C-alpha positions as a printed Julia matrix, in Angstrom:
563×3 Matrix{Float64}:
 -42.93   25.68   -0.94
 -43.06   23.57    2.24
 -44.59   26.52    4.1
 -47.35   26.79    1.47
 -48.03   23.06    1.71
 -48.47   23.23    5.47
 -50.73   26.3     5.33
 -52.95   24.67    2.7
 -52.9    21.15    4.17
 -56.52   21.17    5.41
 -57.83   22.56    2.14
 -55.8    20.05    0.08
 -57.27   17.2     2.15
 -60.75   18.55    1.41
 -59.93   18.64   -2.31
 -58.66   15.05   -2.11
 -61.88   13.9    -0.44
 -63.96   15.65   -3.12
 -61.92   13.95   -5.86
 -62.45   10.56   -4.21
 -66.17   11.12   -3.7
 -66.63   11.78   -7.41
 -64.72    8.71   -8.54
 -61.27   10.16   -9.21
 -59.33    7.9    -6.84
 -56.54    7.62   -9.44
 -55.88   11.37   -9.15
 -55.16   10.76   -5.45
 -53.79    7.22   -5.26
 -51.19    7.74   -8.02
 -49.94   11.15   -6.86
 -48.41   12.75   -3.8
 -51.95   13.53   -2.55
 -52.09    9.9    -1.35
 -49.89   10.78    1.64
 -52.43   13.33    2.89
 -55.26   10.81    3.34
 -55.26    8.7     6.56
 -54.71    4.96    6.05
 -58.07    4.18    7.66
 -59.84    6.15    4.9
 -58.06    4.39    2.03
 -59.98    1.14    2.49
 -63.3     2.84    1.67
 -62.0     3.9    -1.75
 -62.54    0.36   -3.05
 -66.1    -0.05   -1.79
 -69.17   -0.42   -4.05
 -70.29    2.02   -6.72
 -72.2     5.15   -5.88
 -74.85    6.98   -7.9
 -72.22    9.47   -9.08
 -70.68    6.75  -11.28
 -73.78    6.81  -13.45
 -72.57   10.17  -14.8
 -69.73   10.66  -17.29
 -66.19   11.48  -16.23
 -66.57   14.98  -17.7
 -69.75   15.62  -15.69
 -68.02   14.51  -12.5
 -65.15   16.94  -13.16
 -67.73   19.75  -13.43
 -69.35   18.63  -10.14
 -65.93   18.76   -8.44
 -65.31   22.3    -9.72
 -68.73   23.45   -8.52
 -68.06   22.07   -5.04
 -64.58   23.61   -4.75
 -65.89   27.17   -5.09
 -65.72   30.43   -7.1
 -61.97   30.57   -7.84
 -62.0    27.05   -9.27
 -65.17   27.87  -11.23
 -63.44   30.9   -12.76
 -60.44   28.73  -13.69
 -62.74   26.21  -15.39
 -64.59   29.0   -17.2
 -61.26   30.35  -18.44
 -60.21   26.85  -19.5
 -63.45   26.45  -21.46
 -61.85   28.84  -23.99
 -58.75   26.62  -24.41
 -59.66   23.94  -26.94
 -55.95   23.37  -27.55
 -55.64   21.92  -24.04
 -58.98   20.26  -23.24
 -61.23   17.82  -25.11
 -64.55   19.18  -26.39
 -66.77   17.12  -24.0
 -65.02   18.69  -21.0
 -65.29   22.18  -22.53
 -69.04   21.62  -22.99
 -69.35   20.8   -19.27
 -67.25   23.79  -18.18
 -69.48   26.11  -20.22
 -72.39   25.09  -17.95
 -70.68   26.48  -14.86
 -72.26   29.52  -13.24
 -70.88   31.61  -10.37
 -74.12   32.11   -8.44
 -72.93   34.16   -5.48
 -75.38   36.02   -3.19
 -74.75   39.77   -2.66
 -73.0    40.99    0.47
 -74.42   43.55    2.9
 -74.91   47.05    1.47
 -73.5    48.69    4.62
 -70.28   46.74    4.09
 -70.25   47.92    0.47
 -70.68   51.55    1.53
 -67.92   51.19    4.11
 -65.55   49.84    1.45
 -66.41   52.73   -0.89
 -65.74   55.3     1.81
 -62.46   53.59    2.73
 -61.29   53.51   -0.9
 -62.36   57.07   -1.78
 -61.26   58.52    1.56
 -64.47   60.47    2.23
 -68.07   59.88    3.36
 -70.36   58.4     0.73
 -72.76   61.38    0.91
 -69.91   63.63   -0.23
 -69.69   61.62   -3.47
 -73.24   60.43   -4.24
 -76.56   62.19   -3.72
 -78.35   58.85   -4.14
 -77.15   55.28   -3.65
 -79.43   52.29   -4.31
 -79.2    49.72   -1.48
 -80.38   46.87   -3.74
 -77.54   45.74   -6.06
 -78.17   45.47   -9.8
 -76.05   42.33   -9.92
 -73.65   40.19   -7.9
 -70.68   38.0    -8.82
 -67.78   36.23   -7.15
 -65.48   39.26   -7.4
 -67.89   42.08   -6.55
 -71.34   43.58   -7.0
 -72.9    46.59   -8.77
 -75.09   49.37   -7.31
 -76.87   52.19   -9.08
 -76.17   55.71   -7.79
 -76.27   59.42   -8.64
 -73.37   61.84   -8.37
 -73.71   65.2    -6.63
 -73.52   66.76  -10.1
 -76.7    64.84  -11.03
 -75.15   62.25  -13.37
 -76.46   58.69  -13.03
 -73.74   56.07  -12.51
 -73.2    52.43  -11.56
 -70.69   51.57   -8.86
 -68.76   48.28   -8.89
 -67.57   47.32   -5.42
 -65.15   44.5    -4.76
 -66.12   41.89   -2.17
 -64.38   42.26    1.21
 -61.45   39.89    1.57
 -61.78   38.59   -2.01
 -58.15   39.39   -2.86
 -56.87   37.39    0.11
 -59.25   34.52   -0.78
 -58.12   34.47   -4.4
 -54.44   34.61   -3.42
 -55.0    31.69   -1.03
 -56.77   29.65   -3.71
 -54.07   30.47   -6.27
 -51.39   29.25   -3.83
 -53.47   26.11   -3.39
 -53.73   25.64   -7.16
 -49.95   25.93   -7.53
 -49.5    23.33   -4.78
 -52.07   20.95   -6.29
 -50.4    21.19   -9.69
 -47.02   20.47   -8.11
 -48.41   17.4    -6.36
 -50.32   16.04   -9.37
 -48.13   17.19  -12.28
 -47.31   13.64  -13.41
 -50.97   12.59  -13.37
 -52.07   15.69  -15.3
 -49.41   15.1   -17.97
 -50.68   11.55  -18.43
 -54.16   13.0   -18.99
 -52.78   15.1   -21.87
 -52.23   18.43  -20.08
 -48.57   18.97  -20.97
 -48.0    22.3   -19.19
 -50.36   22.56  -16.17
 -48.08   25.02  -14.37
 -48.18   27.42  -17.34
 -51.99   27.24  -17.31
 -52.15   28.18  -13.62
 -49.6    30.98  -14.18
 -51.72   32.42  -17.02
 -54.87   32.17  -14.89
 -53.08   33.93  -12.03
 -52.19   36.83  -14.33
 -55.78   37.03  -15.55
 -57.23   36.99  -12.02
 -54.73   39.59  -10.81
 -55.81   41.85  -13.67
 -59.53   41.25  -12.97
 -59.03   42.17   -9.3
 -57.72   45.58  -10.39
 -60.65   47.7   -11.56
 -58.3    50.35  -12.95
 -57.44   47.87  -15.72
 -61.11   47.7   -16.78
 -61.31   51.51  -16.72
 -58.3    51.74  -19.05
 -59.9    49.26  -21.47
 -63.11   51.33  -21.55
 -61.17   54.51  -22.26
 -59.28   52.76  -25.07
 -62.52   51.6   -26.69
 -64.08   55.06  -26.31
 -61.13   56.55  -28.19
 -61.29   53.96  -30.99
 -65.02   54.43  -31.53
 -65.42   58.14  -30.78
 -66.57   58.82  -34.37
 -69.17   56.01  -34.44
 -72.77   57.17  -34.15
 -74.27   53.67  -33.81
 -71.97   52.45  -31.02
 -71.37   53.82  -27.52
 -69.07   52.93  -24.61
 -70.01   54.21  -21.1
 -67.62   56.7   -19.56
 -65.53   55.56  -16.57
 -64.98   58.15  -13.84
 -61.27   57.61  -13.19
 -61.07   60.34  -10.52
 -63.64   58.44   -8.41
 -62.3    54.94   -9.1
 -59.65   52.79   -7.44
 -58.44   49.2    -7.72
 -61.48   48.07   -5.65
 -64.16   50.59   -6.68
 -65.16   51.49  -10.24
 -67.65   54.27  -11.06
 -69.12   54.12  -14.59
 -71.71   56.16  -16.44
 -75.17   54.57  -16.25
 -76.65   53.79  -19.66
 -80.27   52.75  -20.05
 -81.45   50.36  -22.73
 -82.86   46.91  -23.34
 -81.01   43.64  -23.94
 -80.17   43.15  -27.59
 -82.31   39.98  -27.63
 -85.45   41.82  -26.39
 -87.13   41.75  -29.79
 -90.59   42.97  -28.6
 -89.0    46.1   -27.06
 -87.0    46.79  -30.23
 -90.18   46.59  -32.29
 -92.01   48.83  -29.8
 -89.31   51.47  -30.3
 -89.75   51.19  -34.07
 -86.35   49.58  -34.6
 -85.57   46.84  -37.11
 -84.23   43.76  -35.23
 -82.5    42.64  -38.45
 -80.66   45.98  -38.73
 -79.68   45.83  -35.04
 -78.2    42.33  -35.56
 -76.25   43.43  -38.63
 -74.93   46.55  -36.88
 -73.81   44.48  -33.89
 -71.94   41.97  -36.04
 -70.33   44.74  -38.09
 -69.09   46.49  -34.93
 -67.68   43.28  -33.49
 -65.87   42.27  -36.69
 -64.42   45.78  -36.83
 -62.98   45.21  -33.35
 -61.28   41.97  -34.48
 -60.12   42.69  -38.01
 -59.53   46.44  -37.91
 -58.46   47.37  -34.37
 -57.22   43.99  -33.11
 -58.79   44.57  -29.67
 -62.23   43.22  -28.81
 -64.81   42.8   -26.06
 -64.45   39.11  -25.2
 -67.78   38.48  -23.49
 -70.62   39.76  -25.75
 -73.46   37.78  -24.15
 -76.93   39.44  -24.36
 -76.66   40.93  -20.85
 -73.56   42.87  -21.87
 -74.98   44.27  -25.13
 -77.69   46.93  -24.74
 -79.73   48.83  -27.32
 -80.92   52.43  -26.81
 -84.29   53.67  -28.12
 -82.49   55.4   -31.0
 -80.84   52.1   -32.08
 -77.39   52.84  -30.64
 -75.61   49.72  -29.36
 -73.9    49.88  -25.98
 -71.27   47.48  -24.63
 -70.83   47.12  -20.87
 -68.57   45.07  -18.56
 -65.04   45.24  -19.96
 -63.54   42.81  -17.45
 -62.58   40.46  -20.29
 -60.85   41.99  -23.31
 -58.91   40.13  -26.01
 -56.09   41.39  -28.22
 -54.47   40.29  -31.48
 -51.22   41.56  -32.95
 -51.21   42.62  -36.6
 -49.56   39.36  -37.69
 -52.0    37.26  -35.63
 -54.88   39.18  -37.19
 -53.63   38.41  -40.71
 -53.03   34.74  -39.87
 -56.46   34.32  -38.26
 -58.15   35.88  -41.28
 -56.03   33.61  -43.52
 -57.58   30.52  -41.9
 -61.07   31.64  -42.95
 -59.87   32.82  -46.39
 -58.14   29.47  -47.03
 -61.32   27.67  -46.06
 -63.47   29.85  -48.32
 -61.09   29.11  -51.22
 -61.1    25.37  -50.32
 -57.31   25.51  -50.07
 -56.1    23.27  -47.19
 -52.42   24.12  -47.82
 -53.06   27.87  -47.46
 -55.17   27.14  -44.38
 -52.34   25.04  -42.87
 -49.77   27.78  -43.5
 -52.05   30.33  -41.84
 -52.38   28.03  -38.82
 -48.57   27.78  -38.64
 -48.24   31.58  -38.69
 -50.95   31.84  -36.05
 -49.45   29.23  -33.7
 -47.06   30.37  -30.98
 -44.98   27.26  -31.79
 -45.24   25.8   -35.3
 -43.97   22.3   -34.51
 -46.36   20.15  -36.56
 -44.68   16.72  -36.97
 -46.61   15.7   -40.1
 -47.77   18.59  -42.27
 -49.34   16.21  -44.8
 -51.57   14.67  -42.14
 -52.42   18.17  -40.91
 -53.38   19.3   -44.42
 -55.46   16.13  -44.86
 -57.4    16.9   -41.67
 -58.05   20.45  -42.87
 -59.09   19.13  -46.29
 -61.66   16.86  -44.6
 -62.91   19.82  -42.57
 -63.3    21.88  -45.75
 -65.16   19.05  -47.48
 -67.59   18.77  -44.56
 -68.54   22.45  -44.87
 -68.14   22.89  -48.63
 -71.14   20.65  -49.28
 -73.4    22.75  -47.06
 -75.63   25.53  -48.3
 -74.76   28.92  -46.77
 -78.02   28.95  -44.8
 -77.14   25.58  -43.25
 -73.64   26.58  -42.11
 -73.22   27.11  -38.38
 -70.47   29.07  -36.66
 -70.88   26.76  -33.67
 -70.15   23.66  -35.78
 -67.2    25.35  -37.48
 -65.76   26.52  -34.14
 -66.02   22.97  -32.76
 -64.33   21.57  -35.88
 -61.46   24.11  -35.77
 -60.96   23.56  -32.04
 -60.92   19.81  -32.64
 -58.08   20.18  -35.15
 -56.17   22.46  -32.77
 -56.57   19.95  -29.91
 -55.63   16.92  -32.04
 -52.41   18.49  -33.29
 -51.61   20.23  -29.96
 -51.22   23.63  -31.61
 -50.36   26.39  -29.17
 -52.35   29.3   -30.54
 -53.04   32.63  -28.8
 -55.82   32.44  -26.23
 -57.52   35.35  -28.02
 -58.37   32.99  -30.91
 -60.62   30.89  -28.69
 -62.21   34.01  -27.24
 -63.04   35.15  -30.79
 -64.54   31.79  -31.79
 -66.61   31.73  -28.59
 -67.76   35.33  -29.14
 -68.73   34.61  -32.77
 -70.84   31.66  -31.61
 -72.58   33.88  -29.02
 -73.18   36.6   -31.63
 -74.56   34.08  -34.1
 -77.04   32.96  -31.43
 -78.07   36.6   -30.87
 -78.33   37.19  -34.6
 -80.63   34.23  -35.17
 -83.01   35.54  -32.48
 -83.28   38.87  -34.32
 -82.65   37.95  -37.94
 -84.26   34.86  -39.55
 -81.69   34.82  -42.39
 -78.68   35.72  -40.24
 -75.44   34.04  -41.35
 -72.08   34.81  -39.76
 -70.05   33.81  -42.83
 -71.77   36.43  -44.99
 -70.47   39.1   -42.6
 -66.95   37.65  -42.3
 -66.41   37.36  -46.07
 -65.97   41.1   -46.9
 -63.63   41.49  -43.94
 -61.48   38.69  -45.36
 -61.13   40.57  -48.65
 -60.38   43.78  -46.71
 -57.67   42.02  -44.67
 -55.97   40.73  -47.84
 -55.97   44.23  -49.29
 -54.54   45.63  -46.05
 -51.9    42.89  -45.74
 -50.54   43.5   -49.24
 -50.99   47.27  -49.25
 -48.02   49.48  -50.03
 -48.05   50.95  -46.52
 -47.96   47.52  -44.83
 -45.25   46.17  -47.16
 -43.18   49.31  -46.48
 -43.74   48.88  -42.73
 -42.62   45.23  -42.88
 -39.59   46.19  -44.96
 -38.65   48.88  -42.42
 -38.99   46.39  -39.56
 -36.87   43.78  -41.4
 -34.28   46.44  -42.25
 -34.13   47.58  -38.62
 -33.61   43.99  -37.45
 -30.89   43.43  -40.08
 -29.15   46.68  -39.16
 -29.21   45.7   -35.47
 -27.66   42.32  -36.38
 -24.91   43.98  -38.43
 -24.16   46.43  -35.6
 -23.84   43.73  -32.93
 -22.15   41.06  -35.09
 -18.53   42.35  -34.79
 -18.8    42.56  -31.0
 -20.34   39.07  -30.81
 -17.59   37.59  -33.04
 -14.91   39.37  -30.97
 -16.36   37.91  -27.77
 -16.44   34.39  -29.27
 -12.83   34.66  -30.49
 -11.72   35.92  -27.06
 -13.33   32.89  -25.38
 -11.7    30.53  -27.89
  -8.27   32.06  -27.25
  -8.74   31.64  -23.5
 -10.14   28.14  -23.91
 -13.43   29.19  -22.25
 -15.77   28.42  -25.15
 -18.2    25.7   -24.26
 -20.57   24.01  -26.67
 -23.62   22.4   -25.15
 -25.29   19.69  -27.22
 -28.64   18.48  -26.0
 -30.14   15.43  -27.66
 -33.89   15.04  -27.34
 -35.85   11.91  -28.13
 -32.87    9.6   -27.53
 -33.6     8.76  -23.9
 -35.21    5.43  -24.73
 -32.39    4.5   -27.11
 -29.73    5.37  -24.52
 -31.59    3.38  -21.86
 -31.79    0.37  -24.17
 -28.08    0.68  -25.0
 -27.26    0.81  -21.29
 -29.34   -2.33  -20.7
 -27.63   -4.15  -23.58
 -24.18   -3.29  -22.24
 -25.09   -4.45  -18.73
 -26.57   -7.7   -19.98
 -23.62   -8.22  -22.33
 -21.24   -7.97  -19.36
 -23.29  -10.52  -17.4
 -23.36  -12.85  -20.4
 -19.59  -12.53  -20.9
 -18.95  -13.32  -17.22
 -21.27  -16.35  -17.43
 -19.46  -17.67  -20.53
 -16.09  -17.1   -18.87
 -17.21  -19.04  -15.77
 -18.49  -21.94  -17.9
 -15.17  -22.05  -19.81
 -13.29  -21.93  -16.51
 -15.43  -24.8   -15.2
 -14.53  -26.86  -18.3
 -10.83  -26.09  -17.99
 -10.86  -26.95  -14.28
 -11.71  -30.53  -15.22
  -8.41  -30.81  -17.1
  -6.29  -29.76  -14.15
  -4.18  -32.22  -12.12
  -4.38  -31.43   -8.43
  -2.06  -32.89   -5.74
  -3.84  -35.35   -3.47
  -5.67  -33.67   -0.57
  -5.39  -30.11   -1.93
  -8.61  -30.04   -4.01
 -11.86  -31.39   -2.53
 -14.12  -33.28   -4.91
 -17.9   -33.7    -4.99
 -19.53  -36.46   -7.04
 -16.28  -36.92   -8.88
 -15.84  -33.28   -9.92
 -13.61  -30.6    -8.33
 -15.5   -28.25   -6.0
 -14.16  -25.23   -7.94
 -15.96  -26.6   -11.02
 -19.25  -26.79   -9.14
 -18.78  -23.23   -7.81
 -18.08  -21.88  -11.31
 -21.11  -23.61  -12.79
 -23.3   -22.42   -9.89
 -22.34  -18.77  -10.28
 -22.75  -19.02  -14.08
 -26.22  -20.54  -13.64
 -27.19  -17.76  -11.23
 -26.05  -15.07  -13.68
 -27.92  -16.78  -16.54
 -31.07  -16.84  -14.37
 -30.72  -13.07  -13.82
 -30.33  -12.57  -17.57
 -33.47  -14.65  -18.19
 -35.5   -12.61  -15.66
 -34.28   -9.3   -17.12
 -35.14  -10.51  -20.6
 -38.74  -11.39  -19.71
 -39.4    -8.38  -17.46
 -41.53   -5.67  -19.1
 -40.16   -2.2   -18.55
 -42.52    0.27  -16.85
 -42.88    3.55  -18.76
 -41.19    6.5   -17.12
 -42.82    9.85  -16.64
């Protein structure tokens, strides 16, 4: 840990200066980052306001992220899907972030391809376009043609990007360690878990073989669909840093004039797209998590094509049922059913006050129940649901926020193509289908088999577990650990009362001793007197007064809250 701190010291100082420049002195002055700023620089923190203070705190956080670079931008973009951790105003700012990264030299790209594939580029491609189709922080995409004549696109990872990301991830871990107390006070209870999850996501994104596997999985799921197509990945020509994919031509799904020129119905295209996406969520439980218009193409024959599978979300069967139950409970105006579905959906179901939770859901239902179907907005509903999740600190699967975000994006696409497009009209039949599936004979039998297997495993291991416990008891090795939570303040108060009680008892004893000392008869010359009283009396009263002063100070002192 110390080695990482030293290696990242310069970068951490830069981060500290950026935080200070945008008005976040408290993130530096109240954390271990304070030690990394020279004393001569600390005076300037208190100088007059700058123009940046005219912006909101949330806007300044976005400015900081933009200045810190691509890895931090990707973290913020990932966090924009976590309404259980961040307030909505900050999420709105994070959604504005864009990773505008210029392309790198095509000769470098070709060199990387040859290095990864282990052969000259002209032995793989008959044509290779020097101008990239697109560029991002991780890599860039070129169009090419295989020797067999097939048109492809080639994703090439940026040189040194893995080392850069690893360095930034180490820096993030160090920053979280240094500012953990501050972040907890801001409401982020588990910042280290967030960085760990982001590290796993980035590690997966840096491995192009993971994207190829996702594409193959989708191709298998939708191989019988005539209106939906997934490009083919060429696994034999792909590595962790190079990905070769079939090139598919088409227009963006929002290009309404082109759809009309091809004789396609934009309304039908919108309905087909929503149907395919809801099938991914509620039937297969695996979905494309970034369906923005640039990633959804339409062929001249009306076939929809999804590209860029770098972000894929997954739901287990139980999560799928619980997520559908939230919408079904809302449609039935049943806050209790909605609350129970949320509890099943949450990774931890610790809701302190279920009545208050149901009341919040009831208010949410009332807000939307009064609206006409045409006036209902998926964006407003997503914000409302995310607000409830954030307020009650529910830890729900990250896939839930990806789904809500994707539904909002799809609703925006649908309204461009379809004047009467309404997301809820499409979700409703899937809700009925989910209920039928959940309570089908096959699913009930499957659940019964799972429960029976778990019970059988418990019965099989129970005798051995009991034998082990009895053996420990006979040897006197059994230890019971009791951990009380929530009693820290009470124990601290009890400790203070005991300490003050001891001081008070000593003070009373000294005062009594002083009174008794006045009754004593002392031989002449053996006890000095002062103002007619024995010196021992004055000493006793003095010590008692000092102890009473301490008790008075302790009684008036306000205790500082502990982290």
